[in-house]
């Protein structure tokens, strides 16, 4: 499992989110002509916490979560649910030890080509390395 895929697992397990998106949560690119709402997540960068004793024991992944919907109020509601599911999350996700997830920023980006409302959220995900 890829480190950033913890986003998929957390959102899939969250009833409030998954009841709305029905498992339409994709890495990097959604399927063409996908039914809304859907979520796309991606890894933006990784910042290791190097030490003098060896390789990093804690990586910080900067990730983006994009939420798409054809109604502004509904996309706003889903974005709140996604933030509630992810922000300050800690725990083990399929063998990956998540030290913490921290919400950083949110931007509204309407897509005039598809007529979808798009909210992009940014997170820092701290992953413990064994």
PDB file of C-alpha atoms in Angstrom:
ATOM      1  CA  UNK A   1       0.000   0.000   0.000  1.00  0.00           C
ATOM      2  CA  UNK A   2       1.239   3.468  -0.932  1.00  0.00           C
ATOM      3  CA  UNK A   3       1.594   5.927   1.989  1.00  0.00           C
ATOM      4  CA  UNK A   4      -0.856   8.442   0.497  1.00  0.00           C
ATOM      5  CA  UNK A   5      -3.453   5.706   0.023  1.00  0.00           C
ATOM      6  CA  UNK A   6      -4.182   6.011   3.738  1.00  0.00           C
ATOM      7  CA  UNK A   7      -6.459   8.855   2.579  1.00  0.00           C
ATOM      8  CA  UNK A   8      -8.487   6.373   0.520  1.00  0.00           C
ATOM      9  CA  UNK A   9      -8.762   3.900   3.385  1.00  0.00           C
ATOM     10  CA  UNK A  10      -9.777   6.522   5.961  1.00  0.00           C
ATOM     11  CA  UNK A  11     -12.404   8.115   3.702  1.00  0.00           C
ATOM     12  CA  UNK A  12     -13.745   4.736   2.558  1.00  0.00           C
ATOM     13  CA  UNK A  13     -14.203   3.665   6.196  1.00  0.00           C
ATOM     14  CA  UNK A  14     -15.930   6.936   7.120  1.00  0.00           C
ATOM     15  CA  UNK A  15     -19.686   6.396   6.780  1.00  0.00           C
ATOM     16  CA  UNK A  16     -20.516  10.112   6.427  1.00  0.00           C
ATOM     17  CA  UNK A  17     -18.188  10.438   3.428  1.00  0.00           C
ATOM     18  CA  UNK A  18     -18.679   7.042   1.800  1.00  0.00           C
ATOM     19  CA  UNK A  19     -22.483   7.262   1.918  1.00  0.00           C
ATOM     20  CA  UNK A  20     -22.179  10.281  -0.395  1.00  0.00           C
ATOM     21  CA  UNK A  21     -19.375   9.201  -2.743  1.00  0.00           C
ATOM     22  CA  UNK A  22     -20.161   5.459  -2.833  1.00  0.00           C
ATOM     23  CA  UNK A  23     -16.464   4.484  -3.072  1.00  0.00           C
ATOM     24  CA  UNK A  24     -15.719   7.013  -5.854  1.00  0.00           C
ATOM     25  CA  UNK A  25     -12.356   7.939  -4.341  1.00  0.00           C
ATOM     26  CA  UNK A  26      -9.442   7.911  -6.789  1.00  0.00           C
ATOM     27  CA  UNK A  27      -5.669   8.449  -6.753  1.00  0.00           C
ATOM     28  CA  UNK A  28      -4.609  11.352  -9.017  1.00  0.00           C
ATOM     29  CA  UNK A  29      -7.287  11.070 -11.765  1.00  0.00           C
ATOM     30  CA  UNK A  30     -10.994  10.229 -11.700  1.00  0.00           C
ATOM     31  CA  UNK A  31     -12.584   8.054 -14.339  1.00  0.00           C
ATOM     32  CA  UNK A  32     -13.807  10.016 -17.352  1.00  0.00           C
ATOM     33  CA  UNK A  33     -17.444  11.115 -17.086  1.00  0.00           C
ATOM     34  CA  UNK A  34     -17.546   9.983 -13.470  1.00  0.00           C
ATOM     35  CA  UNK A  35     -20.796  10.508 -11.598  1.00  0.00           C
ATOM     36  CA  UNK A  36     -20.578  13.198  -8.923  1.00  0.00           C
ATOM     37  CA  UNK A  37     -19.774  13.503  -6.151  1.00  0.00           C
ATOM     38  CA  UNK A  38     -16.281  12.036  -6.236  1.00  0.00           C
ATOM     39  CA  UNK A  39     -12.925  12.593  -4.554  1.00  0.00           C
ATOM     40  CA  UNK A  40      -9.402  12.586  -6.002  1.00  0.00           C
ATOM     41  CA  UNK A  41      -6.301  12.471  -3.778  1.00  0.00           C
ATOM     42  CA  UNK A  42      -2.631  12.908  -4.608  1.00  0.00           C
ATOM     43  CA  UNK A  43       0.805  13.127  -3.036  1.00  0.00           C
ATOM     44  CA  UNK A  44       2.373  16.545  -3.608  1.00  0.00           C
ATOM     45  CA  UNK A  45       5.692  15.978  -1.823  1.00  0.00           C
ATOM     46  CA  UNK A  46       7.496  14.050   0.920  1.00  0.00           C
ATOM     47  CA  UNK A  47       9.719  15.643   3.534  1.00  0.00           C
ATOM     48  CA  UNK A  48      11.788  13.125   5.531  1.00  0.00           C
ATOM     49  CA  UNK A  49      12.944  13.864   9.073  1.00  0.00           C
ATOM     50  CA  UNK A  50      16.534  12.692   8.652  1.00  0.00           C
ATOM     51  CA  UNK A  51      18.694  11.966  11.650  1.00  0.00           C
ATOM     52  CA  UNK A  52      22.390  11.444  12.246  1.00  0.00           C
ATOM     53  CA  UNK A  53      21.678   7.844  13.250  1.00  0.00           C
ATOM     54  CA  UNK A  54      20.235   6.736   9.899  1.00  0.00           C
ATOM     55  CA  UNK A  55      17.307   7.172   7.574  1.00  0.00           C
ATOM     56  CA  UNK A  56      14.167   9.081   8.449  1.00  0.00           C
ATOM     57  CA  UNK A  57      11.918   7.577  11.090  1.00  0.00           C
ATOM     58  CA  UNK A  58       9.152  10.076  10.333  1.00  0.00           C
ATOM     59  CA  UNK A  59       8.117  11.359   6.892  1.00  0.00           C
ATOM     60  CA  UNK A  60       5.732  14.230   6.315  1.00  0.00           C
ATOM     61  CA  UNK A  61       3.666  13.798   3.172  1.00  0.00           C
ATOM     62  CA  UNK A  62       2.039  16.886   1.732  1.00  0.00           C
ATOM     63  CA  UNK A  63      -1.187  15.688   0.078  1.00  0.00           C
ATOM     64  CA  UNK A  64      -4.110  17.234  -1.767  1.00  0.00           C
ATOM     65  CA  UNK A  65      -7.700  16.018  -1.597  1.00  0.00           C
ATOM     66  CA  UNK A  66     -10.056  17.340  -4.282  1.00  0.00           C
ATOM     67  CA  UNK A  67     -13.815  17.108  -3.870  1.00  0.00           C
ATOM     68  CA  UNK A  68     -16.115  17.452  -6.917  1.00  0.00           C
ATOM     69  CA  UNK A  69     -19.882  17.975  -7.014  1.00  0.00           C
ATOM     70  CA  UNK A  70     -22.395  19.721  -9.276  1.00  0.00           C
ATOM     71  CA  UNK A  71     -24.031  21.674  -6.434  1.00  0.00           C
ATOM     72  CA  UNK A  72     -22.203  24.288  -4.336  1.00  0.00           C
ATOM     73  CA  UNK A  73     -23.959  23.550  -1.035  1.00  0.00           C
ATOM     74  CA  UNK A  74     -23.411  19.801  -1.465  1.00  0.00           C
ATOM     75  CA  UNK A  75     -19.706  20.141  -2.288  1.00  0.00           C
ATOM     76  CA  UNK A  76     -19.277  22.389   0.764  1.00  0.00           C
ATOM     77  CA  UNK A  77     -21.017  19.835   2.974  1.00  0.00           C
ATOM     78  CA  UNK A  78     -18.912  16.969   1.627  1.00  0.00           C
ATOM     79  CA  UNK A  79     -15.714  19.003   2.097  1.00  0.00           C
ATOM     80  CA  UNK A  80     -16.616  19.494   5.772  1.00  0.00           C
ATOM     81  CA  UNK A  81     -17.166  15.744   6.157  1.00  0.00           C
ATOM     82  CA  UNK A  82     -13.814  14.969   4.493  1.00  0.00           C
ATOM     83  CA  UNK A  83     -12.026  17.416   6.785  1.00  0.00           C
ATOM     84  CA  UNK A  84     -13.715  15.911   9.853  1.00  0.00           C
ATOM     85  CA  UNK A  85     -12.616  12.420   8.765  1.00  0.00           C
ATOM     86  CA  UNK A  86      -8.988  13.353   8.080  1.00  0.00           C
ATOM     87  CA  UNK A  87      -7.978  16.274  10.316  1.00  0.00           C
ATOM     88  CA  UNK A  88      -6.074  15.121  13.430  1.00  0.00           C
ATOM     89  CA  UNK A  89      -6.419  11.441  12.490  1.00  0.00           C
ATOM     90  CA  UNK A  90      -3.936   9.067  14.139  1.00  0.00           C
ATOM     91  CA  UNK A  91      -3.680   5.283  13.996  1.00  0.00           C
ATOM     92  CA  UNK A  92      -2.633   2.268  11.988  1.00  0.00           C
ATOM     93  CA  UNK A  93      -4.062   2.029   8.466  1.00  0.00           C
ATOM     94  CA  UNK A  94      -3.385  -1.381   6.897  1.00  0.00           C
ATOM     95  CA  UNK A  95       0.084  -1.580   8.422  1.00  0.00           C
ATOM     96  CA  UNK A  96       1.006   2.084   7.893  1.00  0.00           C
ATOM     97  CA  UNK A  97       1.461   3.951  11.175  1.00  0.00           C
ATOM     98  CA  UNK A  98      -0.087   7.426  10.842  1.00  0.00           C
ATOM     99  CA  UNK A  99       1.396   9.687  13.510  1.00  0.00           C
ATOM    100  CA  UNK A 100      -1.022  12.478  12.576  1.00  0.00           C
ATOM    101  CA  UNK A 101      -2.870  14.171   9.742  1.00  0.00           C
ATOM    102  CA  UNK A 102      -3.143  17.944   9.856  1.00  0.00           C
ATOM    103  CA  UNK A 103      -5.434  20.116   7.729  1.00  0.00           C
ATOM    104  CA  UNK A 104      -3.489  22.979   6.129  1.00  0.00           C
ATOM    105  CA  UNK A 105      -5.620  24.842   3.598  1.00  0.00           C
ATOM    106  CA  UNK A 106      -8.745  24.804   1.453  1.00  0.00           C
ATOM    107  CA  UNK A 107      -9.369  26.462  -1.917  1.00  0.00           C
ATOM    108  CA  UNK A 108     -12.538  26.665  -4.004  1.00  0.00           C
ATOM    109  CA  UNK A 109     -11.828  26.054  -7.681  1.00  0.00           C
ATOM    110  CA  UNK A 110     -14.960  25.900  -9.882  1.00  0.00           C
ATOM    111  CA  UNK A 111     -14.390  23.912 -13.077  1.00  0.00           C
ATOM    112  CA  UNK A 112     -16.145  25.787 -15.881  1.00  0.00           C
ATOM    113  CA  UNK A 113     -15.561  23.006 -18.448  1.00  0.00           C
ATOM    114  CA  UNK A 114     -17.336  20.291 -16.465  1.00  0.00           C
ATOM    115  CA  UNK A 115     -19.634  22.629 -14.513  1.00  0.00           C
ATOM    116  CA  UNK A 116     -18.473  20.941 -11.297  1.00  0.00           C
ATOM    117  CA  UNK A 117     -17.712  22.751  -8.099  1.00  0.00           C
ATOM    118  CA  UNK A 118     -14.253  21.750  -6.866  1.00  0.00           C
ATOM    119  CA  UNK A 119     -12.847  22.202  -3.388  1.00  0.00           C
ATOM    120  CA  UNK A 120      -9.147  21.396  -2.933  1.00  0.00           C
ATOM    121  CA  UNK A 121      -7.921  20.643   0.571  1.00  0.00           C
ATOM    122  CA  UNK A 122      -4.296  20.296   1.609  1.00  0.00           C
ATOM    123  CA  UNK A 123      -3.000  18.090   4.414  1.00  0.00           C
ATOM    124  CA  UNK A 124       0.277  17.093   6.042  1.00  0.00           C
ATOM    125  CA  UNK A 125       0.368  13.366   6.804  1.00  0.00           C
ATOM    126  CA  UNK A 126       3.074  12.257   9.230  1.00  0.00           C
ATOM    127  CA  UNK A 127       4.024   8.598   8.683  1.00  0.00           C
ATOM    128  CA  UNK A 128       6.193   6.726  11.200  1.00  0.00           C
ATOM    129  CA  UNK A 129       8.960   4.621   9.682  1.00  0.00           C
ATOM    130  CA  UNK A 130      10.016   1.500  11.559  1.00  0.00           C
TER     131      UNK A 130
END
